[in-house]
Amino acid sequence: MTIKQLREHRANAEKLECIERNLRLNEVHICVEGSAGAPSFEKRTKSDCGYIHGMGTISLLAEKSKLEKANKQIEDYISAIPNRRVYKALYLYCVDESLFNPTWDEVAAEMKEVSTKALKTYVERYLKSVA
């Protein structure tokens, strides 16, 4: 994978937040009362929640599933990197939410690296060598 492909994790996360907001608008909560069944047949209340059925909801859920799967693949790829320096740089640059849309300068500062250019070049070369 390339850095650009790995960086899509952040864009996907923003889309997922938007989808969650829209799904909350279609969320419903119901409460039903019925019999508990034999032997007591006493009344019992059950709560349930879900989404209003419709094409908008279905497409939102499908898109949510697709984005979550893509983000999981990116996270798994980064987690599988054995080189600690590359792993940490890519995690901070592509996944970590504590930094909002970080630049390579911010990643290098967070990692206490001397040279931003050296870190970025090292990561790019590592990714090319495993591709």
N, CA, C and O atoms as a MOPAC input file, in Angstrom:
PM7 MOZYME 1SCF
protein

 N      0.84200 1    -1.18700 1     0.00000 1
 C      0.00000 1     0.00000 1     0.00000 1
 C      0.88200 1     1.24300 1     0.00000 1
 O      2.02500 1     1.22100 1     0.45800 1
 N      0.33100 1     2.30100 1    -0.51500 1
 C      1.04600 1     3.57100 1    -0.52400 1
 C      0.56600 1     4.43200 1     0.64000 1
 O     -0.45300 1     4.14500 1     1.26600 1
 N      1.31600 1     5.48500 1     0.91300 1
 C      0.92600 1     6.40500 1     1.98300 1
 C     -0.42100 1     7.03200 1     1.66400 1
 O     -1.24500 1     7.22800 1     2.55700 1
 N     -0.64500 1     7.34200 1     0.41000 1
 C     -1.92300 1     7.95300 1     0.01100 1
 C     -3.08800 1     6.99600 1     0.30000 1
 O     -4.13200 1     7.42400 1     0.79100 1
 N     -2.91200 1     5.71600 1     0.00000 1
 C     -3.96500 1     4.73800 1     0.27400 1
 C     -4.18400 1     4.57800 1     1.77600 1
 O     -5.32100 1     4.45400 1     2.23100 1
 N     -3.10400 1     4.58000 1     2.53900 1
 C     -3.21600 1     4.44100 1     3.98300 1
 C     -3.86700 1     5.68400 1     4.60700 1
 O     -4.58500 1     5.59100 1     5.60200 1
 N     -3.60800 1     6.81600 1     4.01800 1
 C     -4.14700 1     8.08900 1     4.52900 1
 C     -5.66700 1     8.16500 1     4.34800 1
 O     -6.32500 1     8.97500 1     5.00200 1
 N     -6.22700 1     7.33500 1     3.47400 1
 C     -7.67800 1     7.31800 1     3.26700 1
 C     -8.43100 1     6.96500 1     4.54700 1
 O     -9.63200 1     7.21000 1     4.65200 1
 N     -7.72400 1     6.39300 1     5.51500 1
 C     -8.34400 1     6.05100 1     6.80000 1
 C     -8.98800 1     7.28800 1     7.42400 1
 O    -10.09600 1     7.21400 1     7.95600 1
 N     -8.30100 1     8.41000 1     7.35800 1
 C     -8.83400 1     9.64900 1     7.94200 1
 C    -10.08700 1    10.12800 1     7.20200 1
 O    -11.06100 1    10.53300 1     7.83600 1
 N    -10.06700 1    10.08600 1     5.89100 1
 C    -11.24100 1    10.50300 1     5.11200 1
 C    -12.41200 1     9.56800 1     5.38300 1
 O    -13.55300 1    10.01200 1     5.51500 1
 N    -12.12400 1     8.26700 1     5.46400 1
 C    -13.17600 1     7.29200 1     5.76200 1
 C    -13.77100 1     7.53700 1     7.13800 1
 O    -14.98100 1     7.40200 1     7.32400 1
 N    -12.92500 1     7.89900 1     8.11200 1
 C    -13.41500 1     8.15800 1     9.46500 1
 C    -14.37200 1     9.35200 1     9.46900 1
 O    -15.38000 1     9.34000 1    10.17500 1
 N    -14.05800 1    10.37200 1     8.68500 1
 C    -14.95900 1    11.53500 1     8.59900 1
 C    -16.28700 1    11.14800 1     7.95400 1
 O    -17.34600 1    11.59300 1     8.39800 1
 N    -16.23700 1    10.33000 1     6.91900 1
 C    -17.46600 1     9.87200 1     6.27400 1
 C    -18.29500 1     9.02800 1     7.23700 1
 O    -19.52200 1     9.13200 1     7.26300 1
 N    -17.62600 1     8.19400 1     8.02700 1
 C    -18.33700 1     7.36300 1     8.99900 1
 C    -19.04400 1     8.22500 1    10.04800 1
 O    -20.16200 1     7.90700 1    10.45300 1
 N    -18.40900 1     9.30300 1    10.49000 1
 C    -19.05400 1    10.21100 1    11.43700 1
 C    -20.31800 1    10.81200 1    10.83800 1
 O    -21.34200 1    10.91100 1    11.51400 1
 N    -20.24900 1    11.20800 1     9.58000 1
 C    -21.41000 1    11.77300 1     8.89300 1
 C    -22.52900 1    10.73600 1     8.77200 1
 O    -23.69700 1    11.05000 1     9.00100 1
 N    -22.17300 1     9.51400 1     8.41700 1
 C    -23.16700 1     8.44400 1     8.28900 1
 C    -23.83000 1     8.18200 1     9.64000 1
 O    -25.04600 1     8.00100 1     9.70800 1
 N    -23.04200 1     8.16200 1    10.71100 1
 C    -23.59700 1     7.94700 1    12.05100 1
 C    -24.59300 1     9.04200 1    12.41000 1
 O    -25.64400 1     8.76100 1    12.98500 1
 N    -24.26600 1    10.29700 1    12.07300 1
 C    -25.21000 1    11.39900 1    12.34100 1
 C    -26.50700 1    11.19100 1    11.58500 1
 O    -27.58900 1    11.39100 1    12.13900 1
 N    -26.40900 1    10.79000 1    10.31900 1
 C    -27.61300 1    10.57200 1     9.51500 1
 C    -28.41200 1     9.36600 1     9.99800 1
 O    -29.64200 1     9.38800 1     9.97100 1
 N    -27.73200 1     8.32900 1    10.43300 1
 C    -28.44100 1     7.15400 1    10.94100 1
 C    -29.17700 1     7.46800 1    12.23900 1
 O    -30.25400 1     6.92400 1    12.48700 1
 N    -28.60800 1     8.34000 1    13.06800 1
 C    -29.29200 1     8.72600 1    14.30100 1
 C    -30.63000 1     9.38500 1    14.01800 1
 O    -31.55200 1     9.30500 1    14.83000 1
 N    -30.73700 1    10.04100 1    12.85700 1
 C    -32.01400 1    10.65500 1    12.48000 1
 C    -33.06600 1     9.60100 1    12.13300 1
 O    -34.26400 1     9.85100 1    12.26700 1
 N    -32.62200 1     8.43000 1    11.68800 1
 C    -33.53400 1     7.34400 1    11.29700 1
 C    -33.71300 1     6.30300 1    12.40400 1
 O    -34.31600 1     5.25300 1    12.18400 1
 N    -33.19400 1     6.59700 1    13.57900 1
 C    -33.25200 1     5.63100 1    14.66500 1
 C    -34.60600 1     5.69400 1    15.37400 1
 O    -35.14700 1     6.77400 1    15.61200 1
 N    -35.13700 1     4.52900 1    15.70400 1
 C    -36.40300 1     4.45900 1    16.43700 1
 C    -36.22700 1     3.54600 1    17.65100 1
 O    -35.43600 1     2.60300 1    17.63700 1
 N    -36.98100 1     3.85400 1    18.68600 1
 C    -37.00600 1     3.03400 1    19.89300 1
 C    -38.45300 1     2.62500 1    20.13000 1
 O    -39.36100 1     3.45600 1    20.09300 1
 N    -38.65100 1     1.35600 1    20.36900 1
 C    -40.00900 1     0.87800 1    20.63700 1
 C    -40.03000 1     0.13700 1    21.96600 1
 O    -39.02400 1    -0.39500 1    22.43600 1
 N    -41.20600 1     0.12800 1    22.54000 1
 C    -41.39900 1    -0.58900 1    23.78800 1
 C    -42.69300 1    -1.38700 1    23.63900 1
 O    -43.73900 1    -0.82100 1    23.32300 1
 N    -42.62500 1    -2.68400 1    23.86200 1
 C    -43.82000 1    -3.53400 1    23.73400 1
 C    -44.07500 1    -4.23700 1    25.05900 1
 O    -43.16000 1    -4.51700 1    25.83300 1
 N    -45.34100 1    -4.50900 1    25.28800 1
 C    -45.72300 1    -5.20700 1    26.49900 1
 C    -46.40000 1    -6.50200 1    26.10500 1
 O    -47.22600 1    -6.53300 1    25.19300 1
 N    -46.05100 1    -7.55300 1    26.79000 1
 C    -46.63300 1    -8.84100 1    26.46000 1
 C    -46.49500 1    -9.80200 1    27.61500 1
 O    -46.02300 1    -9.44500 1    28.69400 1
 N    -46.90800 1   -11.00800 1    27.37300 1
 C    -46.88200 1   -12.05000 1    28.38900 1
 C    -45.48800 1   -12.66800 1    28.45700 1
 O    -44.80200 1   -12.81400 1    27.44600 1
 N    -45.09000 1   -13.02600 1    29.67600 1
 C    -43.81500 1   -13.68700 1    29.87600 1
 C    -43.90600 1   -15.16600 1    29.51800 1
 O    -42.88400 1   -15.84800 1    29.44000 1
 N    -45.11300 1   -15.66600 1    29.30100 1
 C    -45.29200 1   -17.06300 1    28.93900 1
 C    -45.47200 1   -17.95400 1    30.15600 1
 O    -45.49400 1   -17.49300 1    31.29700 1
 N    -45.59600 1   -19.21800 1    29.88100 1
 C    -45.83400 1   -20.18700 1    30.96300 1
 C    -44.64900 1   -20.20500 1    31.89800 1
 O    -43.54400 1   -19.93500 1    31.42800 1
 N    -44.77100 1   -20.48800 1    33.12900 1
 C    -45.97800 1   -20.81500 1    33.87300 1
 C    -46.65700 1   -19.60000 1    34.49800 1
 O    -47.80500 1   -19.70800 1    34.93000 1
 N    -45.97500 1   -18.42000 1    34.56100 1
 C    -46.55500 1   -17.30600 1    35.31000 1
 C    -47.48400 1   -16.42300 1    34.48400 1
 O    -48.43900 1   -15.86800 1    35.02800 1
 N    -47.23300 1   -16.28000 1    33.20200 1
 C    -47.99800 1   -15.42000 1    32.29800 1
 C    -48.10600 1   -13.98200 1    32.80500 1
 O    -49.08500 1   -13.29300 1    32.52000 1
 N    -47.10500 1   -13.53300 1    33.55200 1
 C    -47.15500 1   -12.15400 1    34.01200 1
 C    -46.73400 1   -11.21800 1    32.88500 1
 O    -46.05500 1   -11.62400 1    31.94200 1
 N    -47.15000 1    -9.95200 1    33.00100 1
 C    -46.82500 1    -8.97700 1    31.96400 1
 C    -45.34100 1    -8.63000 1    32.03200 1
 O    -44.74200 1    -8.52900 1    33.10300 1
 N    -44.78200 1    -8.45500 1    30.84700 1
 C    -43.36400 1    -8.12700 1    30.73000 1
 C    -43.22100 1    -7.04400 1    29.67000 1
 O    -43.91800 1    -7.06000 1    28.65500 1
 N    -42.31700 1    -6.10800 1    29.91000 1
 C    -42.05700 1    -5.02700 1    28.95700 1
 C    -40.69800 1    -5.25000 1    28.32500 1
 O    -39.72600 1    -5.57800 1    29.00600 1
 N    -40.64000 1    -5.07000 1    27.02100 1
 C    -39.39000 1    -5.24700 1    26.29300 1
 C    -39.13200 1    -4.01300 1    25.43900 1
 O    -40.02600 1    -3.53700 1    24.74000 1
 N    -37.91400 1    -3.50100 1    25.49700 1
 C    -37.51100 1    -2.35900 1    24.67200 1
 C    -36.63000 1    -2.84800 1    23.54300 1
 O    -35.87900 1    -3.81300 1    23.69000 1
 N    -36.73300 1    -2.17400 1    22.42300 1
 C    -35.90300 1    -2.51600 1    21.27200 1
 C    -35.63400 1    -1.23500 1    20.49900 1
 O    -36.40200 1    -0.27600 1    20.57900 1
 N    -34.54100 1    -1.22700 1    19.75000 1
 C    -34.25800 1    -0.06500 1    18.91000 1
 C    -33.74900 1    -0.55200 1    17.56300 1
 O    -33.25300 1    -1.67100 1    17.43400 1
 N    -33.88100 1     0.29300 1    16.58300 1
 C    -33.45600 1    -0.03900 1    15.23200 1
 C    -33.56300 1     1.19000 1    14.35200 1
 O    -33.60500 1     2.32000 1    14.83800 1
 N    -33.60700 1     0.95300 1    13.04900 1
 C    -33.68200 1     2.05500 1    12.10100 1
 C    -34.96800 1     1.96000 1    11.30000 1
 O    -35.49700 1     0.87400 1    11.06600 1
 N    -35.46000 1     3.12300 1    10.88200 1
 C    -36.61700 1     3.16400 1     9.99400 1
 C    -36.20700 1     2.50000 1     8.69300 1
 O    -35.16700 1     2.82600 1     8.12100 1
 N    -37.01600 1     1.57900 1     8.23200 1
 C    -36.67900 1     0.84900 1     7.01000 1
 C    -36.91800 1     1.74400 1     5.80000 1
 O    -37.97200 1     2.36900 1     5.68100 1
 N    -35.95600 1     1.80000 1     4.92200 1
 C    -36.07900 1     2.58900 1     3.70500 1
 C    -34.78400 1     2.54600 1     2.93000 1
 O    -33.75100 1     2.12400 1     3.45100 1
 N    -34.83800 1     2.97400 1     1.70500 1
 C    -33.65600 1     2.92000 1     0.84700 1
 C    -32.52300 1     3.79300 1     1.38200 1
 O    -31.35400 1     3.43300 1     1.24400 1
 N    -32.84500 1     4.91400 1     1.97800 1
 C    -31.79600 1     5.77000 1     2.51600 1
 C    -31.02600 1     5.08400 1     3.62600 1
 O    -29.79800 1     5.14600 1     3.68000 1
 N    -31.75400 1     4.43600 1     4.50200 1
 C    -31.12400 1     3.73800 1     5.61600 1
 C    -30.28800 1     2.57100 1     5.12900 1
 O    -29.17100 1     2.36000 1     5.60000 1
 N    -30.82000 1     1.82400 1     4.20000 1
 C    -30.10200 1     0.65300 1     3.68600 1
 C    -28.80000 1     1.07500 1     3.01200 1
 O    -27.76200 1     0.44500 1     3.21800 1
 N    -28.84900 1     2.13200 1     2.21200 1
 C    -27.62600 1     2.57000 1     1.53500 1
 C    -26.61500 1     3.13600 1     2.53500 1
 O    -25.40900 1     2.96500 1     2.35600 1
 N    -27.09900 1     3.81400 1     3.59300 1
 C    -26.19400 1     4.31700 1     4.61500 1
 C    -25.50800 1     3.17000 1     5.35800 1
 O    -24.30700 1     3.22400 1     5.62700 1
 N    -26.27600 1     2.14100 1     5.68500 1
 C    -25.70600 1     0.98600 1     6.37800 1
 C    -24.70600 1     0.24000 1     5.49100 1
 O    -23.68500 1    -0.24400 1     5.97700 1
 N    -24.99900 1     0.14800 1     4.19800 1
 C    -24.08100 1    -0.51200 1     3.26400 1
 C    -22.77500 1     0.27700 1     3.13900 1
 O    -21.69000 1    -0.30500 1     3.14800 1
 N    -22.88300 1     1.58200 1     3.02400 1
 C    -21.70400 1     2.44000 1     2.92600 1
 C    -20.88800 1     2.38400 1     4.22000 1
 O    -19.65800 1     2.35100 1     4.18700 1
 N    -21.58300 1     2.37400 1     5.35100 1
 C    -20.91100 1     2.28300 1     6.64800 1
 C    -20.10800 1     0.98400 1     6.73700 1
 O    -18.95800 1     0.98700 1     7.17700 1
 N    -20.70700 1    -0.10100 1     6.32600 1
 C    -20.03800 1    -1.39700 1     6.36200 1
 C    -18.80000 1    -1.40500 1     5.46900 1
 O    -17.75200 1    -1.92100 1     5.85700 1
 N    -18.92400 1    -0.83200 1     4.27500 1
 C    -17.81200 1    -0.78600 1     3.33300 1
 C    -16.64900 1     0.04300 1     3.89500 1
 O    -15.49100 1    -0.36500 1     3.79900 1
 N    -16.95900 1     1.20300 1     4.47700 1
 C    -15.91900 1     2.06800 1     5.03000 1
 C    -15.25100 1     1.43800 1     6.25300 1
 O    -14.03600 1     1.54300 1     6.42500 1
 N    -16.04300 1     0.78900 1     7.09500 1
 C    -15.46900 1     0.12000 1     8.27200 1
 C    -14.52300 1    -1.00600 1     7.85100 1
 O    -13.47600 1    -1.20800 1     8.46600 1
 N    -14.89500 1    -1.73200 1     6.80500 1
 C    -14.04800 1    -2.81600 1     6.30100 1
 C    -12.74000 1    -2.25200 1     5.74500 1
 O    -11.66700 1    -2.80200 1     5.99700 1
 N    -12.83100 1    -1.15300 1     4.98700 1
 C    -11.62900 1    -0.52900 1     4.42600 1
 C    -10.70700 1    -0.02900 1     5.53700 1
 O     -9.49200 1    -0.20900 1     5.46500 1
 N    -11.28100 1     0.59600 1     6.55900 1
 C    -10.46700 1     1.09300 1     7.66500 1
 C     -9.82800 1    -0.04500 1     8.45000 1
 O     -8.69200 1     0.07500 1     8.90700 1
 N    -10.54100 1    -1.12700 1     8.60300 1
 C    -10.00000 1    -2.29200 1     9.31000 1
 C     -8.79400 1    -2.85900 1     8.54400 1
 O     -7.79700 1    -3.24300 1     9.15600 1
 N     -8.88500 1    -2.91200 1     7.21500 1
 C     -7.77100 1    -3.40000 1     6.40000 1
 C     -6.54600 1    -2.49500 1     6.56000 1
 O     -5.42100 1    -2.98100 1     6.67500 1
 N     -6.76700 1    -1.19300 1     6.56600 1
 C     -5.66700 1    -0.24200 1     6.73400 1
 C     -5.03600 1    -0.40700 1     8.11400 1
 O     -3.81200 1    -0.44200 1     8.24200 1
 N     -5.87300 1    -0.50900 1     9.14400 1
 C     -5.35700 1    -0.68600 1    10.50300 1
 C     -4.57200 1    -1.99000 1    10.62600 1
 O     -3.51500 1    -2.02300 1    11.25500 1
 N     -5.08700 1    -3.05800 1    10.02900 1
 C     -4.38900 1    -4.34800 1    10.07100 1
 C     -3.05700 1    -4.28400 1     9.33800 1
 O     -2.06500 1    -4.85000 1     9.79800 1
 N     -3.03100 1    -3.59800 1     8.20200 1
 C     -1.79200 1    -3.46100 1     7.42600 1
 C     -0.73600 1    -2.72600 1     8.25700 1
 O      0.41100 1    -3.16400 1     8.34800 1
 N     -1.13600 1    -1.61300 1     8.85700 1
 C     -0.18800 1    -0.82800 1     9.64400 1
 C      0.25700 1    -1.61800 1    10.88300 1
 O      1.43200 1    -1.58300 1    11.24700 1
 N     -0.65600 1    -2.31500 1    11.51500 1
 C     -0.31700 1    -3.09900 1    12.71200 1
 C      0.65400 1    -4.23400 1    12.40700 1
 O      1.40700 1    -4.66000 1    13.28300 1
 N      0.64100 1    -4.71900 1    11.18400 1
 C      1.50600 1    -5.84000 1    10.80000 1
 C      2.92400 1    -5.41100 1    10.43600 1
 O      3.76400 1    -6.26200 1    10.14300 1
 N      3.20200 1    -4.13100 1    10.44700 1
 C      4.53700 1    -3.64300 1    10.09600 1
 C      5.48400 1    -3.90900 1    11.26300 1
 O      5.26900 1    -3.39800 1    12.36200 1
 N      6.53200 1    -4.70600 1    11.03300 1
 C      7.44200 1    -5.05500 1    12.13500 1
 C      8.41300 1    -3.94200 1    12.51900 1
 O      8.92800 1    -3.93800 1    13.63700 1
 N      8.66800 1    -3.01200 1    11.62800 1
 C      9.59300 1    -1.91300 1    11.89100 1
 C      8.87900 1    -0.87600 1    12.76800 1
 O      7.92300 1    -0.23300 1    12.33400 1
 N      9.35600 1    -0.72900 1    13.99500 1
 C      8.68700 1     0.13000 1    14.97000 1
 C      8.62300 1     1.59300 1    14.51200 1
 O      7.60400 1     2.25600 1    14.70500 1
 N      9.69100 1     2.09000 1    13.91700 1
 C      9.72800 1     3.48800 1    13.47700 1
 C      8.69000 1     3.74600 1    12.37600 1
 O      7.97100 1     4.74500 1    12.41000 1
 N      8.62300 1     2.84100 1    11.41400 1
 C      7.65500 1     2.98500 1    10.32000 1
 C      6.23300 1     2.82700 1    10.85200 1
 O      5.33600 1     3.59000 1    10.49400 1
 N      6.04000 1     1.82800 1    11.71000 1
 C      4.70500 1     1.60700 1    12.28600 1
 C      4.21000 1     2.86700 1    13.00300 1
 O      3.09900 1     3.33500 1    12.75600 1
 N      5.04500 1     3.40600 1    13.88800 1
 C      4.62200 1     4.56800 1    14.67200 1
 C      4.35400 1     5.77400 1    13.77600 1
 O      3.37900 1     6.49400 1    13.98700 1
 N      5.20500 1     6.00100 1    12.78100 1
 C      5.02300 1     7.13600 1    11.87300 1
 C      3.71800 1     6.99600 1    11.09700 1
 O      2.95400 1     7.95600 1    10.99300 1
 N      3.45700 1     5.80800 1    10.55000 1
 C      2.22600 1     5.61200 1     9.77800 1
 C      0.99100 1     5.64500 1    10.66800 1
 O     -0.05700 1     6.14900 1    10.26400 1
 N      1.11400 1     5.10800 1    11.88000 1
 C     -0.02500 1     5.14400 1    12.79300 1
 C     -0.39500 1     6.59100 1    13.12700 1
 O     -1.56900 1     6.96100 1    13.09200 1
 N      0.60600 1     7.40000 1    13.45000 1
 C      0.34700 1     8.80200 1    13.77200 1
 C     -0.17300 1     9.56700 1    12.55700 1
 O     -1.08500 1    10.38500 1    12.68200 1
 N      0.39700 1     9.30700 1    11.39000 1
 C      0.04300 1    10.05600 1    10.18300 1
 C     -1.31900 1     9.64600 1     9.60900 1
 O     -2.03500 1    10.47800 1     9.05300 1
 N     -1.67100 1     8.37100 1     9.74600 1
 C     -2.86100 1     7.87800 1     9.05500 1
 C     -4.02800 1     7.51200 1     9.96300 1
 O     -5.17800 1     7.62000 1     9.53800 1
 N     -3.77700 1     7.08400 1    11.19300 1
 C     -4.84700 1     6.50300 1    12.00600 1
 C     -5.15200 1     7.28600 1    13.28200 1
 O     -6.31500 1     7.54200 1    13.59300 1
 N     -4.12400 1     7.65900 1    14.00600 1
 C     -4.30200 1     8.24300 1    15.34000 1
 C     -5.18700 1     9.48300 1    15.29900 1
 O     -4.96200 1    10.39800 1    14.50600 1
 N     -6.19200 1     9.49800 1    16.16100 1
 C     -7.13800 1    10.61000 1    16.17700 1
 C     -6.73300 1    11.71400 1    17.14900 1
 O     -7.38600 1    12.75700 1    17.20100 1
 N     -5.66400 1    11.50200 1    17.92100 1
 C     -5.22900 1    12.54900 1    18.84100 1
 C     -4.62300 1    13.73300 1    18.08000 1
 O     -4.62800 1    14.86300 1    18.56900 1
 N     -4.10500 1    13.46400 1    16.88900 1
 C     -3.61800 1    14.52900 1    16.01000 1
 C     -4.63200 1    14.72500 1    14.89300 1
 O     -4.95800 1    13.77800 1    14.17600 1
 N     -5.12900 1    15.93700 1    14.74200 1
 C     -6.11200 1    16.19100 1    13.69600 1
 C     -5.39700 1    16.52200 1    12.40100 1
 O     -4.73000 1    17.55100 1    12.29900 1
 N     -5.53300 1    15.65100 1    11.41100 1
 C     -4.96600 1    15.85600 1    10.08800 1
 C     -3.49700 1    16.30400 1    10.15600 1
 O     -3.16200 1    17.39300 1     9.69000 1
 N     -2.62700 1    15.47200 1    10.73100 1
 C     -1.24200 1    15.89400 1    10.96500 1
 C     -0.41200 1    15.97600 1     9.69000 1
 O     -0.66700 1    15.28700 1     8.70300 1
 N      0.57600 1    16.83500 1     9.75200 1
 C      1.57500 1    16.92500 1     8.68500 1
 C      2.75200 1    16.04400 1     9.10000 1
 O      2.82300 1    15.57600 1    10.23600 1
 N      3.67200 1    15.82900 1     8.16400 1
 C      4.85900 1    15.05200 1     8.49800 1
 C      5.69300 1    15.76900 1     9.55300 1
 O      6.36500 1    15.12500 1    10.35800 1
 N      5.65100 1    17.09700 1     9.55000 1
 C      6.37700 1    17.85600 1    10.57400 1
 C      5.82900 1    17.53800 1    11.96800 1
 O      6.59600 1    17.34800 1    12.91200 1
 N      4.51600 1    17.48100 1    12.09100 1
 C      3.89400 1    17.17000 1    13.38900 1
 C      4.20300 1    15.73800 1    13.81800 1
 O      4.45300 1    15.47500 1    14.99400 1
 N      4.18400 1    14.81300 1    12.85000 1
 C      4.50000 1    13.41300 1    13.16000 1
 C      5.95600 1    13.31100 1    13.63600 1
 O      6.24000 1    12.64700 1    14.63300 1
 N      6.86300 1    13.96000 1    12.92900 1
 C      8.27900 1    13.92400 1    13.31500 1
 C      8.47800 1    14.54200 1    14.69700 1
 O      9.25400 1    14.02500 1    15.50000 1
 N      7.78800 1    15.63500 1    14.97600 1
 C      7.88900 1    16.26200 1    16.29700 1
 C      7.35000 1    15.33200 1    17.38000 1
 O      7.94600 1    15.22300 1    18.45200 1
 N      6.24800 1    14.67200 1    17.11800 1
 C      5.65700 1    13.73900 1    18.08200 1
 C      6.60000 1    12.56300 1    18.36700 1
 O      6.68300 1    12.07300 1    19.49400 1
 N      7.30500 1    12.12500 1    17.32500 1
 C      8.24000 1    11.00200 1    17.46900 1
 C      9.62600 1    11.45700 1    17.92700 1
 O     10.51700 1    10.63300 1    18.13100 1
 N      9.80500 1    12.78100 1    18.09000 1
 C     11.08500 1    13.36200 1    18.49100 1
 C     12.19900 1    13.04300 1    17.48300 1
 O     13.34500 1    12.77800 1    17.84800 1
 N     11.81400 1    13.08000 1    16.20600 1
 C     12.77400 1    12.87000 1    15.11700 1
 C     13.48700 1    14.19000 1    14.82700 1
 O     12.91000 1    15.26400 1    15.00000 1
 N     14.72800 1    14.10500 1    14.39000 1
 C     15.51100 1    15.29900 1    14.07800 1
 C     15.09100 1    15.88100 1    12.73400 1
 O     14.97200 1    17.09800 1    12.59200 1
 N     14.86600 1    15.00800 1    11.74200 1
 C     14.57700 1    15.47400 1    10.39200 1
 C     13.24900 1    14.91400 1     9.87700 1
 O     13.04800 1    13.70100 1     9.82600 1
 N     12.36000 1    15.81300 1     9.50100 1
 C     11.08000 1    15.40700 1     8.92600 1
 C     11.29000 1    14.70000 1     7.59400 1
 O     10.69000 1    13.65900 1     7.33000 1
 N     12.14600 1    15.27500 1     6.76300 1
 C     12.40400 1    14.71500 1     5.43600 1
 C     12.98100 1    13.30300 1     5.53400 1
 O     12.60400 1    12.41900 1     4.76400 1
 N     13.89100 1    13.09600 1     6.47700 1
 C     14.49800 1    11.77600 1     6.64900 1
 C     13.44800 1    10.74700 1     7.07000 1
 O     13.46100 1     9.61500 1     6.58600 1
 N     12.54700 1    11.13300 1     7.96100 1
 C     11.49200 1    10.21300 1     8.40800 1
 C     10.56500 1     9.85400 1     7.25700 1
 O     10.27100 1     8.67900 1     7.03600 1
 N     10.10800 1    10.85700 1     6.52700 1
 C      9.19000 1    10.60700 1     5.41700 1
 C      9.85500 1     9.72400 1     4.35700 1
 O      9.23700 1     8.78400 1     3.85800 1
 N     11.10200 1    10.02000 1     4.01600 1
 C     11.83100 1     9.22500 1     3.02400 1
 C     12.01000 1     7.79100 1     3.49600 1
 O     11.87000 1     6.85500 1     2.70900 1
 N     12.31800 1     7.61300 1     4.76700 1
 C     12.49800 1     6.27700 1     5.33400 1
 C     11.20500 1     5.46300 1     5.22700 1
 O     11.22800 1     4.29000 1     4.85500 1
 N     10.08500 1     6.09700 1     5.55600 1
 C      8.78400 1     5.41100 1     5.48300 1
 C      8.44200 1     5.06300 1     4.03400 1
 O      8.00100 1     3.95000 1     3.74900 1
 N      8.64500 1     6.01400 1     3.12200 1
 C      8.34800 1     5.76500 1     1.70600 1
 C      9.20300 1     4.61800 1     1.15500 1
 O      8.69300 1     3.75600 1     0.43900 1
 N     10.47700 1     4.60500 1     1.48100 1
 C     11.36100 1     3.53900 1     1.00700 1
 C     10.95200 1     2.19200 1     1.59800 1
 O     10.98600 1     1.17100 1     0.91100 1
 N     10.57200 1     2.19400 1     2.85400 1
 C     10.13600 1     0.94000 1     3.48600 1
 C      8.90400 1     0.39600 1     2.76900 1
 O      8.83600 1    -0.79400 1     2.46200 1
 N      7.93300 1     1.26600 1     2.50500 1
 C      6.70100 1     0.80600 1     1.83300 1
 C      6.98700 1     0.30400 1     0.42300 1
 O      6.37300 1    -0.66500 1    -0.02500 1
 N      7.90900 1     0.94800 1    -0.27700 1
 C      8.27200 1     0.47300 1    -1.62400 1
 C      8.96800 1    -0.87000 1    -1.56600 1
 O      8.79500 1    -1.70000 1    -2.45800 1
 N      9.74900 1    -1.09100 1    -0.53000 1
 C     10.49300 1    -2.34800 1    -0.44200 1
 C      9.58300 1    -3.54100 1    -0.11900 1
 O      9.91300 1    -4.67000 1    -0.48500 1
 N      8.46900 1    -3.32500 1     0.54300 1
 C      7.55400 1    -4.41300 1     0.87400 1
 C      6.44800 1    -4.58300 1    -0.15200 1
 O      5.69000 1    -5.55100 1    -0.09600 1
 N      6.35200 1    -3.65300 1    -1.08300 1
 C      5.27800 1    -3.71700 1    -2.08800 1
 C      5.51900 1    -4.79700 1    -3.11300 1
 O      4.70900 1    -4.97700 1    -4.02100 1

